[in-house]
Tab-separated table of C-alpha atoms in Angstrom:
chain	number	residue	atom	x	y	z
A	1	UNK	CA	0.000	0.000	0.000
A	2	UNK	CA	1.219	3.368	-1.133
A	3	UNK	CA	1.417	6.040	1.976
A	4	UNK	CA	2.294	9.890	1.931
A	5	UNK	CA	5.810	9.902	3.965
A	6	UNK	CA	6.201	12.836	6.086
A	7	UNK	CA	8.901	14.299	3.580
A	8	UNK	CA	6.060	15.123	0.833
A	9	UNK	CA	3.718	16.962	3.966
A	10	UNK	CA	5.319	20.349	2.693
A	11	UNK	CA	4.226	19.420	-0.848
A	12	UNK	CA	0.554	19.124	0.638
A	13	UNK	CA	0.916	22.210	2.805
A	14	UNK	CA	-0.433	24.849	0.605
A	15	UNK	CA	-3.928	22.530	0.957
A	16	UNK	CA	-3.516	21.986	4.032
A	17	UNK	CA	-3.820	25.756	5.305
A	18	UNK	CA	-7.340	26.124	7.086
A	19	UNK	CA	-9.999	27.975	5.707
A	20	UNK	CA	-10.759	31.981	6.146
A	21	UNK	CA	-13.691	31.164	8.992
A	22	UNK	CA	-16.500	33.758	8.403
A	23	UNK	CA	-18.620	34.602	11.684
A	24	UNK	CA	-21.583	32.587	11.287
A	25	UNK	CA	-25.439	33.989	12.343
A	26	UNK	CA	-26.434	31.961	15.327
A	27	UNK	CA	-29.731	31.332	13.902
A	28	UNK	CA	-28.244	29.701	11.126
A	29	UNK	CA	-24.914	28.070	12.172
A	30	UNK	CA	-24.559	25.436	13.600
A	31	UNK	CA	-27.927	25.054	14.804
A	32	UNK	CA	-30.664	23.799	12.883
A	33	UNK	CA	-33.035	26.409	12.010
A	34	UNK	CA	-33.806	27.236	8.626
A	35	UNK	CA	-35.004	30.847	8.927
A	36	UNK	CA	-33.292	33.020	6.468
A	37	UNK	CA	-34.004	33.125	2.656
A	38	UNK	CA	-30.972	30.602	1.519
A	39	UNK	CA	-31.289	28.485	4.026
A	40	UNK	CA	-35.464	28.443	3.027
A	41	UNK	CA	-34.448	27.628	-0.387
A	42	UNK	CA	-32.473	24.691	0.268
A	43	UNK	CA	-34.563	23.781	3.067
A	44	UNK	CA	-37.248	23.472	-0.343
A	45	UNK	CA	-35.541	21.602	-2.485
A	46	UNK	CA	-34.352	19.408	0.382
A	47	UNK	CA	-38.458	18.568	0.424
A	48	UNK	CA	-38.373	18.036	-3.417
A	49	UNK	CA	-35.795	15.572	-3.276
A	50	UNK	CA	-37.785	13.393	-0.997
A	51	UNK	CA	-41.735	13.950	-2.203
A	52	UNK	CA	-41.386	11.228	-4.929
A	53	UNK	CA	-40.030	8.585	-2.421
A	54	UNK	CA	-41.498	5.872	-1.059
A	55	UNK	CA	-42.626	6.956	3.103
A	56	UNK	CA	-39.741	4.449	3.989
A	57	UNK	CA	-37.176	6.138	1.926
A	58	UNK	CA	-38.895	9.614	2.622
A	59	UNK	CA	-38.286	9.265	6.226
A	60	UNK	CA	-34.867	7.834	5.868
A	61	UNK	CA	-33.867	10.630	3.730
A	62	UNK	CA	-35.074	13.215	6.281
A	63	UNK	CA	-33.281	11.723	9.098
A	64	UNK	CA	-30.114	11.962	7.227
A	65	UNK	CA	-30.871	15.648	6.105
A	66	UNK	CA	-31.922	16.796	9.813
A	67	UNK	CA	-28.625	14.560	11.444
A	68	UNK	CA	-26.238	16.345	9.471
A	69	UNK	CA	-28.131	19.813	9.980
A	70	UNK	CA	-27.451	19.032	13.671
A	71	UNK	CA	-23.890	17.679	14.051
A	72	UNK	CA	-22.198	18.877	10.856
A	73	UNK	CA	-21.063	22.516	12.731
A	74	UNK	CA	-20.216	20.685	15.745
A	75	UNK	CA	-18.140	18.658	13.475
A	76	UNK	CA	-16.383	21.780	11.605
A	77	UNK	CA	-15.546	23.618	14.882
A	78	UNK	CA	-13.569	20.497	16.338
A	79	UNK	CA	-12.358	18.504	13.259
A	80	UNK	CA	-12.568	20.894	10.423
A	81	UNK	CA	-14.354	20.918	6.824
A	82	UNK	CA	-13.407	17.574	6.158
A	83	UNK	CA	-16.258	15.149	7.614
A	84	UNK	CA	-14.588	11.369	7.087
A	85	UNK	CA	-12.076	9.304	8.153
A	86	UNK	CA	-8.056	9.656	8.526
A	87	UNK	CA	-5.715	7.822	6.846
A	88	UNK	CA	-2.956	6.217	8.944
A	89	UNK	CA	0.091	4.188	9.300
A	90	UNK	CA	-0.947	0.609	10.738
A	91	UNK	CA	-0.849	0.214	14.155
A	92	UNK	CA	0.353	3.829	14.786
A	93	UNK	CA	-0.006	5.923	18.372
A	94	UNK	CA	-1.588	9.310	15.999
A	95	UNK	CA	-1.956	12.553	18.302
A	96	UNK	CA	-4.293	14.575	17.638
A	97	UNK	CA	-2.503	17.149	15.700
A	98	UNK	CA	-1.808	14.460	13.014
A	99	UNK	CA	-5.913	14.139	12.201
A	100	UNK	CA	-6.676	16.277	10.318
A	101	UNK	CA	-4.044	15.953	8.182
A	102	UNK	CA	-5.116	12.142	8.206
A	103	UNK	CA	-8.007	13.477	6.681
A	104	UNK	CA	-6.024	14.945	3.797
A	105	UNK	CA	-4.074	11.691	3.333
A	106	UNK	CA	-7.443	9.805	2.891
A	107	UNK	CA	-7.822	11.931	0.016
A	108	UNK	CA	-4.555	11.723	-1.391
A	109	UNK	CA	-4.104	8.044	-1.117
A	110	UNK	CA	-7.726	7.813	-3.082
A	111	UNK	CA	-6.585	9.302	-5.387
A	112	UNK	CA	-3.724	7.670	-5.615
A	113	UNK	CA	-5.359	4.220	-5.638
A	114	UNK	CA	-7.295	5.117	-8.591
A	115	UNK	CA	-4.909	6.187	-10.384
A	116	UNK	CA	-6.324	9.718	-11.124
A	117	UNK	CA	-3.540	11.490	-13.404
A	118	UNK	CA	-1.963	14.810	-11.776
A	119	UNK	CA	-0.783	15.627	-16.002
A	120	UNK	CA	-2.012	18.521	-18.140
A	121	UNK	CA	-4.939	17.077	-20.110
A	122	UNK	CA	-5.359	13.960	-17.803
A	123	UNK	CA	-6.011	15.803	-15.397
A	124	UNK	CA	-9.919	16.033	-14.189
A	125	UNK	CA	-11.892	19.119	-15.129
A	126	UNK	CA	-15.247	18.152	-13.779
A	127	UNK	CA	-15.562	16.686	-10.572
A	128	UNK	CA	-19.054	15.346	-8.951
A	129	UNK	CA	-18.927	14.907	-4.772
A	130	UNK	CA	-21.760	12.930	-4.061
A	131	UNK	CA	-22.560	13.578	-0.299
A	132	UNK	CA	-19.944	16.307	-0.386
A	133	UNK	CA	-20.915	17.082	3.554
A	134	UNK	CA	-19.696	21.004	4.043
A	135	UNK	CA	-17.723	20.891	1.059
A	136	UNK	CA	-13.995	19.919	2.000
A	137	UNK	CA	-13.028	17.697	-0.801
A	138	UNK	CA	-14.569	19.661	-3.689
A	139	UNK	CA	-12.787	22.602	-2.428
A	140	UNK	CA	-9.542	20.071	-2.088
A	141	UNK	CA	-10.304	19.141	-5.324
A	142	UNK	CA	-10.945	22.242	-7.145
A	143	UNK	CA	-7.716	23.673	-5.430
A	144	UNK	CA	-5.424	20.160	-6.442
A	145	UNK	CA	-6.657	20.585	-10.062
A	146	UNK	CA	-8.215	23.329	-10.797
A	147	UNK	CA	-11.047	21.625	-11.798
A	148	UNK	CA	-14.599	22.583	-11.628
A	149	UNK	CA	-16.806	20.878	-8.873
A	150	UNK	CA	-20.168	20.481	-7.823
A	151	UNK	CA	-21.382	18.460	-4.387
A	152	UNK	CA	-24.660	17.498	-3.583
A	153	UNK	CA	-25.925	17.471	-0.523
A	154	UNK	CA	-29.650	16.313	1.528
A	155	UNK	CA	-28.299	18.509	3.959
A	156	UNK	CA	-29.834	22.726	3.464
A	157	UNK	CA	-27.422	23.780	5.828
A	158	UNK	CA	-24.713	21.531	4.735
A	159	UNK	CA	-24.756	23.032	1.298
A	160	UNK	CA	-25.304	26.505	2.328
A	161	UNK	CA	-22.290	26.372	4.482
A	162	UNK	CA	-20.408	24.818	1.935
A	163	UNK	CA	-21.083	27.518	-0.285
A	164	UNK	CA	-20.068	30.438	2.164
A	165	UNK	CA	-17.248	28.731	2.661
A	166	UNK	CA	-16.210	28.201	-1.035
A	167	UNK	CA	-16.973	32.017	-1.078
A	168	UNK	CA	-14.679	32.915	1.425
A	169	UNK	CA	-11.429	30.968	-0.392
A	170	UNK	CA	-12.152	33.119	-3.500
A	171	UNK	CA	-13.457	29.305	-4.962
A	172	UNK	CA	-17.384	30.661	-5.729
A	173	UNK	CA	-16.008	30.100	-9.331
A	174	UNK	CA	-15.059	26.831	-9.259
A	175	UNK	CA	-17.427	25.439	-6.597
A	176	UNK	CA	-21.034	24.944	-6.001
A	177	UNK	CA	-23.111	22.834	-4.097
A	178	UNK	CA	-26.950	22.080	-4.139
A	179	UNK	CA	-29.325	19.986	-2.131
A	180	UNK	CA	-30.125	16.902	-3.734
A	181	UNK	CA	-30.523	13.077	-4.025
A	182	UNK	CA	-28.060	10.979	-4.840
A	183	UNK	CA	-30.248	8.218	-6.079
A	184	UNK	CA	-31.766	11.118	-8.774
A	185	UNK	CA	-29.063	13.083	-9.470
A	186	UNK	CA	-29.759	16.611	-11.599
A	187	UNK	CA	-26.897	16.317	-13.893
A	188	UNK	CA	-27.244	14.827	-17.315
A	189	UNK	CA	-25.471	11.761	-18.660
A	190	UNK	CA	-21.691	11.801	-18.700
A	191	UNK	CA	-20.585	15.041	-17.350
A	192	UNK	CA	-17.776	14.330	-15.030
A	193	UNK	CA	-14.507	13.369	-15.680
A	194	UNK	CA	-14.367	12.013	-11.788
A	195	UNK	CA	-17.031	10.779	-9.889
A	196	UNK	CA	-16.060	11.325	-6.167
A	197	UNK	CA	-18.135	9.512	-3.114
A	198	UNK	CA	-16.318	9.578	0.142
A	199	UNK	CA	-18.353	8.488	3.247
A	200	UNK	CA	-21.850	8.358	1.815
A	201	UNK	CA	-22.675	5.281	0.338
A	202	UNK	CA	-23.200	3.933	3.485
A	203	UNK	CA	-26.463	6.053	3.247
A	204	UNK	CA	-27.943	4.658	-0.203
A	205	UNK	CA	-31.487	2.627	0.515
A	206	UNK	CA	-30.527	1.209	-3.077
A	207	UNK	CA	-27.216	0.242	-3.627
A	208	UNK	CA	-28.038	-0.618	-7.208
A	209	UNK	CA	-29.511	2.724	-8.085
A	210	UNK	CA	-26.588	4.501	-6.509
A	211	UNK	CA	-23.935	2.423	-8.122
A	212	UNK	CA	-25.942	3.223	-11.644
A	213	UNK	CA	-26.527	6.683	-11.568
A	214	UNK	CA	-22.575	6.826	-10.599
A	215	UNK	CA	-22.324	5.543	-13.891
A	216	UNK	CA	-24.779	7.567	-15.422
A	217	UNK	CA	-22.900	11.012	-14.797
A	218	UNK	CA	-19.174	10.025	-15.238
A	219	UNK	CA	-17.776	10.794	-18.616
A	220	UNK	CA	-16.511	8.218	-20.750
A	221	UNK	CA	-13.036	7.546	-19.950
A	222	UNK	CA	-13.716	9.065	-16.316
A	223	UNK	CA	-13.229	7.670	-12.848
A	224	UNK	CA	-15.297	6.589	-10.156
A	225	UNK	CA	-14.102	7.021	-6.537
A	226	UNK	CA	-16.357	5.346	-3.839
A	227	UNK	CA	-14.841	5.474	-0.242
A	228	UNK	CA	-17.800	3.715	2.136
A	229	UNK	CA	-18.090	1.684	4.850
A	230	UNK	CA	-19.122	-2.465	4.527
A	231	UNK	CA	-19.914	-5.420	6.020
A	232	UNK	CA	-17.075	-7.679	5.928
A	233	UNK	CA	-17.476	-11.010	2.749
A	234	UNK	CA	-19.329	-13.802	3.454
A	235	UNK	CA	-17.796	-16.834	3.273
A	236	UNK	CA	-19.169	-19.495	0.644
A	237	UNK	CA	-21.176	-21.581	3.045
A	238	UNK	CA	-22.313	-18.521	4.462
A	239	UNK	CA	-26.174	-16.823	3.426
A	240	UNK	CA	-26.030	-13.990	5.605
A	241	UNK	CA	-24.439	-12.402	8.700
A	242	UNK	CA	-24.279	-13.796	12.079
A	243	UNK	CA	-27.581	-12.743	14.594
A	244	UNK	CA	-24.929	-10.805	16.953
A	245	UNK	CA	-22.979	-8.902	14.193
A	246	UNK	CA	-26.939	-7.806	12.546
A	247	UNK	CA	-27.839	-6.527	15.627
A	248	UNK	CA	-24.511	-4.485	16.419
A	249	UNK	CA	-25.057	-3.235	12.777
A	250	UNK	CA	-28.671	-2.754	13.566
A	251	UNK	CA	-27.927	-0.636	16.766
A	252	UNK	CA	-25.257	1.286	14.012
A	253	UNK	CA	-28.326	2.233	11.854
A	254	UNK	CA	-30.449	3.678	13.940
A	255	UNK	CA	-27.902	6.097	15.140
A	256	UNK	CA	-26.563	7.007	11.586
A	257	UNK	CA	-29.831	6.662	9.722
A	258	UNK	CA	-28.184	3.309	7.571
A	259	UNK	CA	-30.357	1.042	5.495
A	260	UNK	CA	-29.106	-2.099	5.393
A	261	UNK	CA	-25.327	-2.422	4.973
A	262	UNK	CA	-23.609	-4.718	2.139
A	263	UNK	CA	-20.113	-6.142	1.370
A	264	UNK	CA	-17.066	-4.688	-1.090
A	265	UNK	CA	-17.834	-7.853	-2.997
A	266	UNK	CA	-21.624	-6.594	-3.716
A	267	UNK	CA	-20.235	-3.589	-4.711
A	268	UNK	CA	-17.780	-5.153	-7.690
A	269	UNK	CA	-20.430	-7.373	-8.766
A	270	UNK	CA	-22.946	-3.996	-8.931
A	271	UNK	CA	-19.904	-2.309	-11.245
A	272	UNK	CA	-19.286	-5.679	-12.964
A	273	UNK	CA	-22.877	-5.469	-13.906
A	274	UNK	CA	-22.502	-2.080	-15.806
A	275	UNK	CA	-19.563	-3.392	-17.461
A	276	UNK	CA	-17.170	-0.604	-16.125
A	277	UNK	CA	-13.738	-1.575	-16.589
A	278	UNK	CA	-10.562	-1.218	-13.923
A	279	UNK	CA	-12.125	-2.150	-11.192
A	280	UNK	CA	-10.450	-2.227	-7.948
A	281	UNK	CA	-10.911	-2.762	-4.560
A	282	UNK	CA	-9.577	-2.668	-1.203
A	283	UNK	CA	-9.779	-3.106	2.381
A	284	UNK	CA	-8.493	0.078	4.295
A	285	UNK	CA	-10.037	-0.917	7.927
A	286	UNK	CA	-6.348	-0.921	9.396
A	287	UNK	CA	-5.480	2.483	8.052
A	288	UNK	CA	-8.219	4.487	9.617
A	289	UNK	CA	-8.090	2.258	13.463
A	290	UNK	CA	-7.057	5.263	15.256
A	291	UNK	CA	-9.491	7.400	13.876
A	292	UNK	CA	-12.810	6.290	16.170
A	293	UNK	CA	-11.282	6.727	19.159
A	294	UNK	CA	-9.743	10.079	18.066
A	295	UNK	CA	-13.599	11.081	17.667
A	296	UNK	CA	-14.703	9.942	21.057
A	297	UNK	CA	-11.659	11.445	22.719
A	298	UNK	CA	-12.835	14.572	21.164
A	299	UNK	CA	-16.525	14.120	22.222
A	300	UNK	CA	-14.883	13.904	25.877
A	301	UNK	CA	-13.321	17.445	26.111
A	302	UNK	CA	-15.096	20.274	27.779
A	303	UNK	CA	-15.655	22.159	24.346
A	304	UNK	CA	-16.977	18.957	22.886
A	305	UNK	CA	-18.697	17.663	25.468
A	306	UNK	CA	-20.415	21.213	25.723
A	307	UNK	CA	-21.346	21.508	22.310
A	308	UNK	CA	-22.248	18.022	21.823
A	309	UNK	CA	-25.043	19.095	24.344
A	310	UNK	CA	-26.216	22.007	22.204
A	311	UNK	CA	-26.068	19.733	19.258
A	312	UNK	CA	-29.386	17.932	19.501
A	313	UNK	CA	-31.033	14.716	20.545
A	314	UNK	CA	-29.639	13.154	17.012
A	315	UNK	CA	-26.018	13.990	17.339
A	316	UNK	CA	-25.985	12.486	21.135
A	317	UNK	CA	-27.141	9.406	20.079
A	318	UNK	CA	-24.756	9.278	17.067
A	319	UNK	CA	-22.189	9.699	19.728
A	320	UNK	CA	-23.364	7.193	21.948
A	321	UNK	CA	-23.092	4.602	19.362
A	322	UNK	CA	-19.205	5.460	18.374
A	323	UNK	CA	-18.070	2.448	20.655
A	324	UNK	CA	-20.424	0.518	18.517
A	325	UNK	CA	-17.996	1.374	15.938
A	326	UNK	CA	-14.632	0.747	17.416
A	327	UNK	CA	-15.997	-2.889	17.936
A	328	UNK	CA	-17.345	-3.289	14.681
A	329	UNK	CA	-14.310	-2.600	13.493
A	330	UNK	CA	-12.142	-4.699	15.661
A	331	UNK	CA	-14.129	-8.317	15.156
A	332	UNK	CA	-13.853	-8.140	11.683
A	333	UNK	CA	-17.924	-7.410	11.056
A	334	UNK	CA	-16.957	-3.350	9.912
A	335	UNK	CA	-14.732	-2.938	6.573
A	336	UNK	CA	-13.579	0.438	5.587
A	337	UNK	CA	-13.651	-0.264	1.791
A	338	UNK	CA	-12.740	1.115	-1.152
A	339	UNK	CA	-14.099	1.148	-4.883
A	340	UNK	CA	-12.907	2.602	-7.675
A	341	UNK	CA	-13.048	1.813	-11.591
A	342	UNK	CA	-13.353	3.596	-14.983
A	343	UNK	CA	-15.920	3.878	-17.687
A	344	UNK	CA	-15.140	2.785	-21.279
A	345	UNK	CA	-14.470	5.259	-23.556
């Protein structure tokens, strides 16, 4: 596996400088209330994404939008813009100044692992994020290769904060974000030259749809990214998961707002299925171990503790079920996976 040695951090450094933070209204940020015009707007088409869903899938879909309306400024004051896992050395004692560069790394080594070209015309132009959270990697992205970007979002405030935040690093050009489903996306067929999906996946009701409309919107030639979180294989006499590791993943879903989880393997055989071409996959659980605990430690500070308080009922019990997590992870049931592949020309 291919890692970023500390030598190359001052090649990374110019990304790595943190954003121009803009005072935010307290009616607006971080908490949830959607009372001026933008944030009604989004809040709107947050409601048009979901009216054609089935009630299951319409609730689902609103817990994930009001979760992430809650916790995702708690998240940005403690662990920055960037809202998924770190990348690490294995078995590595990481303090808690080497996170958020972690963060970074996970997007790097992505990167890396698909092979996306840093070269003049190789280079990708038009980059989706699908779940882009408050924006971090588009804006990584836009500012790696100047490339144009645009996240989507169920999240109003997620996207509205992404977009003051593009504003304020002079990126309003190159980045813009939008509330909207990932199972319907509003972009026609083939736009993007990458197709980036870091941490959402685990979100999709449909695995299927997602995976298509994935292919749908990446341009010949392009590449698909998908960074998510899996079930581990089953084993060939196997025809499902053991009672006790469903209902650790069960407690998992209610927290997080998950519909049923699924392997890496379902996810080749979904690409396999679209005949997309270079796929690859990989296991990453042991480079992201420290990062759970570096959450929880977090959650146990006076300033975390304090505004995980102020948060909301939906955050707590996301935090609650972090343990949930860590143990997940450490009998084998959780897989930190990822996906990536190209589309013929």
């Amino acid at each position: 596996m291919a890692v970023i040695p500390a030598s190359c951090k001052c090649h990374l450094l110019p990304l790595l400088q943190p954003p121009q933070r803009l005072p935010s209204p307290p009616h607006v940020w971080p908490r949830p209330a959607v009372t001026a015009p933008t944030s009604r707007r989004f809040a709107r088409l947050t409601a048009a994404a979901i009216s054609t869903m089935s009630p299951e899938d319409a609730s689902l879909k609103k817990g994930i939008a009001e979760l992430y309306d809650q916790s995702s400024g708690l998240w940005e004051d403690i662990w920055g813009d960037h809202m998924h896992h770190g990348f690490y050395e294995p078995d590595s004692a990481a303090s808690d100044a080497d996170h958020r560069f972690a963060q970074i790394r996970m997007i790097e080594e992505s990167l890396r692992f698909a092979g996306v070209s840093e070269e003049g015309e190789k280079r990708p132009k038009r980059v989706v994020d699908v779940g882009c959270g408050i924006g971090g990697s588009s804006r990584y992205l836009a500012k790696k290769y100047g490339a144009s970007c645009q996240g989507i979002t169920l999240s109003p405030l997620q996207a509205q904060r992404a977009q003051t935040l593009a504003a304020s690093q002079g990126l309003a050009d190159k980045v813009s974000f939008q509330v909207a489903d990932a199972l319907d996306q509003p972009f026609p067929d083939g736009q993007f030259d990458l197709v980036w999906s870091m941490e959402s996946g685990e979100h999709m009701p449909d695995k299927k749809k997602f995976v298509s409309e994935l292919a749908r919107v990446v341009a010949p030639g392009g590449t698909i990214i998908l960074v998510t979180w899996c079930h581990r294989d089953l084993s060939p006499s196997e025809e499902s998961l053991k009672p006790e590791e469903k209902a650790l993943l069960d407690k998992i879903c209610s927290a997080y707002y998950l519909p049923d989880w699924c392997s890496t393997t379902d996810y080749v055989k979904l690409l396999e299925s679209l005949s997309l071409q270079d796929i690859k996959a990989a296991d990453w659980s042991e480079y992201v171990a420290p990062f759970w605990p570096a959450v929880i430690r977090s959650a146990l500070t006076f300033k975390g503790f304090i505004s995980l308080l102020r948060s909301g009922w939906k955050t707590i019990r996301g935090a609650l079920v972090m343990p949930l997590m860590i143990r997940g992870y450490k009998m084998g049931l959780i897989k930190f996976a990822i996906i990536t592949c190209r589309k013929p020309e």
